[in-house]
């Protein structure tokens, strides 16, 4: 969380002084001096755990009998929003010269952005304006004013045709009208009180139809569900801003009516205005009624770190001009209004509106629903939410009432609790007892260099930096030094030599500061024998017991685990044979050392390096004996290594050779890395110390990919981002499909993998905060025109990227509101990268980036801290995004699940086995065809039923079951007539029963629920038997593993045919194991669905007869193959209230009335 902490650093925090009635405060008061204000007299309270300034926000200040003052900008002219920019056609490479591949290997992602400039075909004009031209909606009243102005939208008919219509809200806020229309004006309207629900996105059959789904983005569509027959008015707006404005305004009117819009009285200020007013009074101790412009600017900036002073001053002057006020004196009204307009993020305001039960703040129950349902946190209690309020709410009145205002909510969203990185991965959370070869290892190449190989100098601080960043493999290049003291340097940096003993001192001091797991020192030796003996003496003396010298056990087959090697330093280097009689001898020079020698030593000298041919190295016994588990050997070919290489021997590969192996022998390379460590180092042609793409080699299972830490850019972003996981300990467990002894995996797979369930990643880029001007850029003054690339890096099948539109002239809080979807076929090897660029007419420039492993993503609304090109976190600079992973719950619990799309049996793709050509083996695998089909049907049937149920509830496939039950509950609570539906939790499989007549829509929902429960029950009760058949077939197939080569040769297979038979055999074993694992996960998920239903039914008061659940899951709901007895479904939520009619629920997007009676006569489409 260093990034978030960096982005939250501020000089001071301004909080509400405690009220005289308060008997206690939840936190210890801290006295501050902010912007020249002495808060000692005010006894301001600062929450010790918070670092940002806390604000108290309510709707904008009211003028009696009218709408609020909106400032000089006003609302949109004629209700039309200016388009903030459009996606640029085509794409251009932005990979810098430092990251270009010199090996000829293919780059997995098409476009890689790291800040370099490229020419651009489209010429742009330059604007020196410091304020965006578009005004954002940041209050309910502003939304009403916008709707009364009206705007043009497309009305979608059931025949998939779209018609342009001008929609406007009547002045009395009771009717929605549109024109032109073939109907008379009395029919082309919709009464507000007839609206039952307002859905955001493509949530009706009309908008989901194939003819329209690709014509407009999801963010530009919304539907108004109205009438007693639940019909839909489907609309498409020009921008997401327009959609958000209409959706929020209509939801507000449906929930509260027009009387609440102007209900505020002058003598009853809101929590926000009261608090901001008290801040103004503190700044005006003389009670003059005004403060100077500088003081006002400093206060607002102190409360909002990252906001530009020029922007604050310009906004204040605009407001003064609108009121015909001039001068440097700022009165209280102008100060409060400026604060409200500058400090209200509209996207956060819209979000709060969806969950607030009173539209001004979130109480503890509102917050509970947001944290549990939207953020995916388990076990949320009111006490936890009360603690959140006490930590993040700025006003004393709000803290006393247990209310979280919009600014407290904004602060909570910016806190570490809502960071995109899963906190579970901030500590070591993976199995560290696997062999060393089963992990990716964070590695540095030429760690001593500060710059490139030609001009760079060596510096001891480079080792400290690499070790503190979690590096677990360091290269140390040692040469002969003066006075028989070996020295360390690389390239031409002879003038900046480092004493070898000094390097060892630093390594000894910092080796385990950031990680306790083993450190590998890769020795590249260019020393004579006497200085080699000095090296050995230094290492024994300085490193002592940390140096691992125990001889390897020849009876073992794999390296020890990182857990067993904790606190140890391993040496990678050449070693004399154990039975060698002399005190020194010749060994073959390691390939990397040979490459370096040829580059650094002149051609006339290269044959006499160290007095011998450069392909031979004279090695002393003392240094040789220090090498144990990482003996360097030369690689010949995969077949020879399979026969002769021992598990403690490792090879180093030039990146050119490694790329060739990855492209020509991907399966062999993956198989080789299951047992042996391999180290990939950059080609000597990279004299600029540029980096190779580590993903090119991680996909082959290569553990140690040596990176030039001194060279920033895309490749280092990927490396550092990848090793953030698992506590940044430098070790990341490789995907299971790469570790299992018998498994099939091709590094160049461009499709889904056998036995690995693909996942669908939904990313919505909502906004950015305080995006700075690119460093060194002088064009356009201070104007930033940002756009964002969202990239997926992984196996070739996963690599993809999408870009947002460009937001014109707004780096303070640009709104993007764009959604993207990515299919991830191997989640364990995928990384997500956000790149922010400035759209400049000269050349797009890098602003910031953030890279995160897919497995570390937290679902829900999250903030993403941004890093500079050199890796520093940019203060107060973030992106606001929404993350959803189909069929994956929150809290970072990674469940491998299939895509939530419905596939009928005819269109269903079944994973099958392949023919090996060996009769006895093929007969065995052929018998597993039926269990494989059964396993697929069980999983797909449940997925299809769940998607149908979610769609009928008006929710997206990525919604969870709690959201569905909450939707049904809200329908019942808001029904105009008495509708009774109860969930019977007395049985293991909860049923949803209607008590009395129900409308057709609810009947469809109940039928879909019943289908979902029945398919889940079939899965849970049948999974054990199918799982047993699959595992039995797998075990029987593994019995042939040892003799498969002999049996194949006996059947007449040889050469390529025999190799193909071996590959098909590995494929079949992988399919059987993978499908069995998927079935086990599917059963676990089905049980989890039942648990969510239990918890949600209790919290929503839908339990039959108000009874507490007594049912337990069936005996088969324990893990497959387990024998433990059934246990009750856990539910951390409190018991339900006695009556659902008094249950406190928010008005969410889909939570409104289901009527019973006939529909009104409107020419619109039914919602279902």
Short mmCIF file of C-alpha atoms in Angstrom, two decimals, residues 614-983:
data_model
loop_
_atom_site.label_atom_id
_atom_site.label_comp_id
_atom_site.label_asym_id
_atom_site.label_seq_id
_atom_site.Cartn_x
_atom_site.Cartn_y
_atom_site.Cartn_z
CA UNK A 614 37.96 -18.02 -23.35
CA UNK A 615 35.85 -21.15 -23.48
CA UNK A 616 37.66 -22.60 -20.48
CA UNK A 617 37.87 -21.25 -16.94
CA UNK A 618 40.34 -22.25 -14.27
CA UNK A 619 38.53 -22.72 -10.98
CA UNK A 620 39.89 -23.25 -7.47
CA UNK A 621 38.54 -25.92 -5.13
CA UNK A 622 37.72 -23.43 -2.34
CA UNK A 623 35.31 -21.47 -4.55
CA UNK A 624 33.92 -24.59 -6.19
CA UNK A 625 32.92 -26.15 -2.85
CA UNK A 626 30.71 -23.18 -2.00
CA UNK A 627 28.37 -24.00 -4.91
CA UNK A 628 25.70 -26.52 -3.94
CA UNK A 629 22.13 -26.41 -5.30
CA UNK A 630 22.73 -24.11 -8.29
CA UNK A 631 25.56 -25.67 -10.24
CA UNK A 632 25.91 -24.02 -13.63
CA UNK A 633 25.98 -26.36 -16.63
CA UNK A 634 25.77 -25.76 -20.35
CA UNK A 635 22.53 -26.58 -22.11
CA UNK A 636 22.66 -28.97 -25.03
CA UNK A 637 19.10 -29.99 -25.86
CA UNK A 638 15.92 -30.97 -24.04
CA UNK A 639 16.33 -34.69 -24.63
CA UNK A 640 19.86 -34.71 -23.20
CA UNK A 641 18.76 -32.68 -20.19
CA UNK A 642 15.89 -35.08 -19.55
CA UNK A 643 18.34 -37.99 -19.51
CA UNK A 644 21.43 -36.57 -17.82
CA UNK A 645 20.76 -33.30 -15.96
CA UNK A 646 20.51 -33.49 -12.18
CA UNK A 647 17.96 -31.46 -10.27
CA UNK A 648 20.61 -29.25 -8.61
CA UNK A 649 22.10 -28.25 -11.98
CA UNK A 650 20.81 -25.19 -13.80
CA UNK A 651 21.31 -23.59 -17.19
CA UNK A 652 21.46 -19.97 -18.28
CA UNK A 653 19.93 -19.01 -21.62
CA UNK A 654 20.65 -16.00 -23.77
CA UNK A 655 17.31 -14.33 -24.52
CA UNK A 656 17.75 -15.04 -28.25
CA UNK A 657 18.13 -18.78 -27.64
CA UNK A 658 15.34 -18.78 -25.08
CA UNK A 659 13.00 -17.05 -27.55
CA UNK A 660 13.85 -19.65 -30.16
CA UNK A 661 13.09 -22.48 -27.75
CA UNK A 662 9.85 -20.79 -26.69
CA UNK A 663 8.69 -20.53 -30.31
CA UNK A 664 9.97 -23.85 -31.66
CA UNK A 665 9.71 -26.16 -28.63
CA UNK A 666 7.15 -24.56 -26.25
CA UNK A 667 5.92 -27.83 -24.72
CA UNK A 668 9.49 -29.12 -24.18
CA UNK A 669 10.54 -25.84 -22.56
CA UNK A 670 7.60 -25.98 -20.14
CA UNK A 671 8.40 -29.62 -19.32
CA UNK A 672 12.08 -28.81 -18.73
CA UNK A 673 11.24 -26.08 -16.23
CA UNK A 674 9.12 -28.40 -14.09
CA UNK A 675 12.27 -29.91 -12.60
CA UNK A 676 15.14 -27.55 -13.37
CA UNK A 677 15.83 -23.89 -12.74
CA UNK A 678 16.50 -21.82 -15.83
CA UNK A 679 17.89 -18.30 -15.92
CA UNK A 680 17.25 -16.00 -18.87
CA UNK A 681 19.62 -13.07 -19.33
CA UNK A 682 19.54 -10.22 -21.87
CA UNK A 683 21.49 -10.46 -25.07
CA UNK A 684 24.82 -8.55 -25.03
CA UNK A 685 23.42 -6.48 -27.90
CA UNK A 686 21.40 -4.53 -25.33
CA UNK A 687 24.23 -2.12 -24.61
CA UNK A 688 21.63 0.45 -23.53
CA UNK A 689 20.58 -1.89 -20.70
CA UNK A 690 17.08 -2.18 -22.13
CA UNK A 691 14.82 -4.96 -20.91
CA UNK A 692 13.25 -7.99 -22.52
CA UNK A 693 9.62 -8.85 -21.96
CA UNK A 694 9.50 -11.22 -18.98
CA UNK A 695 6.10 -12.58 -20.04
CA UNK A 696 7.76 -14.15 -23.08
CA UNK A 697 9.61 -16.47 -20.73
CA UNK A 698 7.23 -16.75 -17.78
CA UNK A 699 4.74 -18.38 -20.15
CA UNK A 700 7.36 -21.13 -20.68
CA UNK A 701 7.83 -21.59 -16.96
CA UNK A 702 11.27 -19.94 -16.81
CA UNK A 703 11.82 -19.04 -13.18
CA UNK A 704 14.63 -16.46 -13.27
CA UNK A 705 14.28 -13.72 -15.89
CA UNK A 706 17.09 -11.23 -15.21
CA UNK A 707 15.96 -7.61 -15.52
CA UNK A 708 17.94 -4.37 -15.68
CA UNK A 709 16.46 -2.66 -12.63
CA UNK A 710 18.11 0.63 -13.54
CA UNK A 711 16.04 0.94 -16.75
CA UNK A 712 12.40 1.97 -16.27
CA UNK A 713 9.64 1.31 -18.76
CA UNK A 714 6.95 -1.18 -19.66
CA UNK A 715 9.04 -4.30 -19.02
CA UNK A 716 10.08 -3.24 -15.53
CA UNK A 717 6.47 -2.23 -14.85
CA UNK A 718 5.40 -5.79 -15.67
CA UNK A 719 8.15 -7.31 -13.54
CA UNK A 720 7.61 -5.13 -10.47
CA UNK A 721 3.83 -5.33 -10.77
CA UNK A 722 3.92 -9.12 -11.05
CA UNK A 723 6.06 -9.59 -7.93
CA UNK A 724 3.84 -7.31 -5.83
CA UNK A 725 1.80 -10.41 -5.06
CA UNK A 726 2.60 -12.92 -2.31
CA UNK A 727 3.82 -10.21 0.04
CA UNK A 728 6.46 -8.95 -2.43
CA UNK A 729 8.68 -11.74 -1.12
CA UNK A 730 10.27 -12.31 -4.53
CA UNK A 731 8.70 -15.75 -5.06
CA UNK A 732 5.44 -16.36 -6.94
CA UNK A 733 4.03 -19.87 -7.32
CA UNK A 734 3.68 -20.83 -10.96
CA UNK A 735 0.32 -22.00 -12.38
CA UNK A 736 -0.57 -25.58 -11.46
CA UNK A 737 -0.71 -26.61 -15.11
CA UNK A 738 3.01 -25.75 -15.33
CA UNK A 739 3.97 -27.67 -12.18
CA UNK A 740 2.23 -31.02 -12.46
CA UNK A 741 4.51 -33.80 -13.65
CA UNK A 742 2.02 -35.06 -16.23
CA UNK A 743 0.19 -32.17 -17.84
CA UNK A 744 -0.11 -30.51 -21.21
CA UNK A 745 0.54 -26.82 -21.67
CA UNK A 746 1.79 -24.96 -24.72
CA UNK A 747 3.40 -21.59 -24.13
CA UNK A 748 1.97 -20.29 -27.41
CA UNK A 749 -1.63 -21.34 -26.75
CA UNK A 750 -4.06 -18.96 -28.43
CA UNK A 751 -7.24 -20.54 -27.15
CA UNK A 752 -8.73 -21.79 -23.89
CA UNK A 753 -6.67 -24.36 -22.03
CA UNK A 754 -7.79 -27.89 -21.17
CA UNK A 755 -9.00 -28.03 -17.60
CA UNK A 756 -8.59 -24.30 -16.90
CA UNK A 757 -11.78 -22.29 -16.64
CA UNK A 758 -11.57 -18.98 -18.44
CA UNK A 759 -12.84 -15.92 -16.60
CA UNK A 760 -14.43 -12.75 -17.87
CA UNK A 761 -12.99 -9.52 -16.51
CA UNK A 762 -15.29 -6.49 -16.56
CA UNK A 763 -13.46 -3.17 -16.12
CA UNK A 764 -15.25 0.16 -16.03
CA UNK A 765 -12.93 3.15 -16.10
CA UNK A 766 -14.97 5.84 -14.36
CA UNK A 767 -12.68 8.81 -13.73
CA UNK A 768 -9.23 10.12 -12.91
CA UNK A 769 -8.07 12.39 -10.12
CA UNK A 770 -5.38 15.09 -10.22
CA UNK A 771 -3.60 13.86 -13.33
CA UNK A 772 -0.39 15.89 -13.66
CA UNK A 773 1.17 17.32 -16.75
CA UNK A 774 3.77 14.88 -18.14
CA UNK A 775 7.21 15.63 -16.78
CA UNK A 776 9.21 17.88 -19.05
CA UNK A 777 6.24 18.75 -21.25
CA UNK A 778 5.77 22.39 -22.17
CA UNK A 779 3.02 22.18 -24.80
CA UNK A 780 -0.52 23.43 -24.05
CA UNK A 781 0.48 25.11 -20.83
CA UNK A 782 -1.01 23.26 -17.88
CA UNK A 783 -3.78 21.64 -19.91
CA UNK A 784 -3.97 17.84 -19.80
CA UNK A 785 -6.07 15.86 -22.26
CA UNK A 786 -5.87 12.34 -20.85
CA UNK A 787 -6.92 8.98 -22.19
CA UNK A 788 -6.33 5.52 -20.76
CA UNK A 789 -5.21 2.21 -22.13
CA UNK A 790 -6.32 -0.91 -20.28
CA UNK A 791 -3.96 -3.77 -21.10
CA UNK A 792 -3.93 -7.48 -20.34
CA UNK A 793 -0.54 -9.21 -20.38
CA UNK A 794 -0.26 -12.99 -20.18
CA UNK A 795 -0.24 -15.94 -22.54
CA UNK A 796 -0.83 -15.00 -26.20
CA UNK A 797 -4.51 -15.96 -25.95
CA UNK A 798 -5.01 -13.39 -23.18
CA UNK A 799 -3.03 -10.41 -24.48
CA UNK A 800 -5.38 -7.56 -25.35
CA UNK A 801 -5.86 -3.85 -24.88
CA UNK A 802 -8.63 -1.26 -25.04
CA UNK A 803 -8.53 2.52 -24.86
CA UNK A 804 -10.90 5.17 -23.61
CA UNK A 805 -11.85 8.37 -25.34
CA UNK A 806 -9.79 11.49 -24.81
CA UNK A 807 -11.19 13.91 -22.23
CA UNK A 808 -10.54 17.44 -23.45
CA UNK A 809 -8.77 19.92 -21.21
CA UNK A 810 -9.38 18.21 -17.91
CA UNK A 811 -6.75 16.57 -15.77
CA UNK A 812 -8.33 17.43 -12.43
CA UNK A 813 -11.25 15.02 -12.52
CA UNK A 814 -11.75 13.68 -16.05
CA UNK A 815 -14.82 11.46 -16.45
CA UNK A 816 -14.38 8.51 -18.81
CA UNK A 817 -17.31 6.19 -17.95
CA UNK A 818 -16.28 3.42 -20.34
CA UNK A 819 -16.52 -0.33 -19.85
CA UNK A 820 -14.35 -3.08 -21.28
CA UNK A 821 -14.42 -6.87 -21.13
CA UNK A 822 -11.50 -9.26 -21.39
CA UNK A 823 -11.51 -13.04 -21.49
CA UNK A 824 -8.73 -14.43 -19.32
CA UNK A 825 -7.83 -18.01 -20.23
CA UNK A 826 -4.99 -18.45 -17.72
CA UNK A 827 -5.77 -16.14 -14.79
CA UNK A 828 -2.75 -17.29 -12.78
CA UNK A 829 -0.38 -15.80 -15.37
CA UNK A 830 -2.30 -12.65 -16.33
CA UNK A 831 -1.56 -9.07 -15.30
CA UNK A 832 -3.70 -5.95 -15.72
CA UNK A 833 -2.03 -2.63 -16.58
CA UNK A 834 -3.55 0.84 -16.64
CA UNK A 835 -1.64 3.41 -18.70
CA UNK A 836 -2.59 7.11 -18.69
CA UNK A 837 -1.36 9.25 -21.59
CA UNK A 838 -1.71 12.89 -22.56
CA UNK A 839 -3.22 13.27 -26.02
CA UNK A 840 -0.83 15.86 -27.48
CA UNK A 841 -0.76 17.04 -31.05
CA UNK A 842 3.04 16.69 -31.06
CA UNK A 843 3.25 13.23 -29.52
CA UNK A 844 1.29 11.49 -26.79
CA UNK A 845 3.14 11.61 -23.50
CA UNK A 846 3.21 9.30 -20.52
CA UNK A 847 1.45 10.44 -17.33
CA UNK A 848 1.34 7.34 -15.16
CA UNK A 849 0.70 3.61 -14.96
CA UNK A 850 -0.16 0.83 -12.54
CA UNK A 851 0.31 -2.92 -13.04
CA UNK A 852 -1.41 -5.55 -10.92
CA UNK A 853 -1.61 -9.37 -11.17
CA UNK A 854 -5.07 -10.61 -12.07
CA UNK A 855 -5.23 -12.75 -8.93
CA UNK A 856 -4.75 -9.64 -6.75
CA UNK A 857 -7.75 -7.70 -8.09
CA UNK A 858 -10.48 -6.72 -5.66
CA UNK A 859 -13.97 -6.47 -7.16
CA UNK A 860 -16.21 -3.47 -6.67
CA UNK A 861 -15.52 0.27 -6.78
CA UNK A 862 -11.78 0.78 -6.37
CA UNK A 863 -9.14 3.48 -6.65
CA UNK A 864 -5.93 2.78 -8.55
CA UNK A 865 -2.77 4.69 -7.54
CA UNK A 866 -0.58 5.75 -10.45
CA UNK A 867 3.19 5.48 -10.72
CA UNK A 868 5.57 7.66 -12.69
CA UNK A 869 7.84 6.37 -15.43
CA UNK A 870 10.58 5.71 -12.86
CA UNK A 871 8.25 3.90 -10.46
CA UNK A 872 7.49 6.58 -7.86
CA UNK A 873 3.86 6.89 -6.83
CA UNK A 874 2.34 10.17 -7.96
CA UNK A 875 0.90 12.02 -4.95
CA UNK A 876 -2.90 12.25 -4.87
CA UNK A 877 -3.13 10.83 -8.40
CA UNK A 878 -5.56 7.97 -8.91
CA UNK A 879 -8.02 6.32 -11.27
CA UNK A 880 -11.51 5.37 -10.12
CA UNK A 881 -12.68 2.06 -11.60
CA UNK A 882 -15.23 -0.69 -11.10
CA UNK A 883 -14.03 -4.29 -11.29
CA UNK A 884 -16.20 -7.36 -11.74
CA UNK A 885 -15.07 -10.90 -12.48
CA UNK A 886 -17.84 -13.13 -13.72
CA UNK A 887 -18.85 -15.72 -11.14
CA UNK A 888 -16.19 -14.58 -8.70
CA UNK A 889 -17.04 -13.28 -5.26
CA UNK A 890 -15.25 -10.41 -3.52
CA UNK A 891 -12.56 -10.37 -0.88
CA UNK A 892 -9.93 -11.67 -3.26
CA UNK A 893 -11.10 -15.30 -3.04
CA UNK A 894 -9.99 -16.64 -6.40
CA UNK A 895 -12.39 -19.27 -7.70
CA UNK A 896 -11.79 -20.58 -11.20
CA UNK A 897 -15.15 -20.29 -12.86
CA UNK A 898 -16.60 -20.44 -16.33
CA UNK A 899 -18.01 -17.55 -18.27
CA UNK A 900 -21.55 -16.59 -17.33
CA UNK A 901 -23.04 -16.94 -20.75
CA UNK A 902 -25.84 -19.26 -21.61
CA UNK A 903 -25.02 -22.08 -23.99
CA UNK A 904 -27.63 -24.55 -25.11
CA UNK A 905 -26.78 -28.21 -25.39
CA UNK A 906 -26.49 -27.99 -29.18
CA UNK A 907 -24.04 -25.07 -29.02
CA UNK A 908 -22.20 -26.45 -26.00
CA UNK A 909 -18.55 -27.27 -26.50
CA UNK A 910 -17.43 -30.44 -24.78
CA UNK A 911 -13.79 -31.02 -23.91
CA UNK A 912 -12.73 -34.37 -25.29
CA UNK A 913 -9.70 -36.62 -25.15
CA UNK A 914 -7.29 -37.22 -28.01
CA UNK A 915 -6.23 -40.45 -29.65
CA UNK A 916 -2.69 -41.55 -28.80
CA UNK A 917 -2.40 -44.48 -31.20
CA UNK A 918 -1.75 -46.86 -28.31
CA UNK A 919 -4.75 -49.20 -28.17
CA UNK A 920 -4.86 -50.01 -24.46
CA UNK A 921 -4.44 -46.35 -23.51
CA UNK A 922 -7.04 -45.12 -25.99
CA UNK A 923 -9.62 -47.61 -24.68
CA UNK A 924 -9.09 -46.29 -21.18
CA UNK A 925 -9.55 -42.65 -22.16
CA UNK A 926 -12.49 -43.44 -24.44
CA UNK A 927 -14.40 -44.76 -21.43
CA UNK A 928 -14.13 -41.31 -19.80
CA UNK A 929 -16.05 -39.53 -22.59
CA UNK A 930 -19.42 -39.82 -20.87
CA UNK A 931 -18.25 -38.56 -17.44
CA UNK A 932 -16.61 -35.59 -19.17
CA UNK A 933 -19.91 -34.69 -20.87
CA UNK A 934 -21.82 -35.12 -17.62
CA UNK A 935 -19.42 -32.82 -15.78
CA UNK A 936 -19.79 -30.14 -18.46
CA UNK A 937 -23.59 -30.42 -18.44
CA UNK A 938 -23.78 -30.13 -14.66
CA UNK A 939 -21.70 -26.94 -14.66
CA UNK A 940 -23.28 -25.32 -17.71
CA UNK A 941 -26.86 -26.02 -16.58
CA UNK A 942 -26.26 -24.20 -13.29
CA UNK A 943 -24.57 -21.29 -15.06
CA UNK A 944 -27.42 -20.93 -17.55
CA UNK A 945 -30.04 -21.04 -14.80
CA UNK A 946 -28.21 -18.41 -12.76
CA UNK A 947 -27.83 -16.06 -15.74
CA UNK A 948 -31.57 -16.37 -16.50
CA UNK A 949 -32.47 -15.58 -12.91
CA UNK A 950 -30.17 -12.55 -12.81
CA UNK A 951 -31.52 -11.17 -16.10
CA UNK A 952 -35.10 -11.50 -14.90
CA UNK A 953 -34.07 -9.54 -11.82
CA UNK A 954 -32.74 -6.83 -14.14
CA UNK A 955 -29.13 -7.47 -13.16
CA UNK A 956 -25.96 -8.18 -15.12
CA UNK A 957 -24.44 -11.70 -15.25
CA UNK A 958 -21.64 -10.46 -12.98
CA UNK A 959 -24.12 -9.73 -10.15
CA UNK A 960 -24.03 -11.91 -7.06
CA UNK A 961 -26.90 -13.79 -5.45
CA UNK A 962 -27.23 -11.29 -2.61
CA UNK A 963 -28.04 -8.57 -5.12
CA UNK A 964 -30.72 -10.78 -6.68
CA UNK A 965 -32.43 -11.55 -3.35
CA UNK A 966 -32.18 -7.89 -2.38
CA UNK A 967 -33.90 -6.96 -5.65
CA UNK A 968 -36.80 -9.33 -5.02
CA UNK A 969 -37.11 -8.07 -1.46
CA UNK A 970 -37.29 -4.44 -2.58
CA UNK A 971 -39.95 -5.28 -5.16
CA UNK A 972 -42.09 -6.71 -2.39
CA UNK A 973 -41.52 -3.79 -0.04
CA UNK A 974 -42.38 -1.22 -2.68
CA UNK A 975 -45.36 -3.01 -4.18
CA UNK A 976 -48.56 -1.02 -4.34
CA UNK A 977 -50.51 -4.09 -3.32
CA UNK A 978 -49.78 -6.72 -0.73
CA UNK A 979 -47.39 -9.24 -2.24
CA UNK A 980 -46.05 -12.02 -0.06
CA UNK A 981 -43.06 -14.13 -1.02
CA UNK A 982 -41.10 -16.10 1.54
CA UNK A 983 -37.96 -18.20 1.45
#
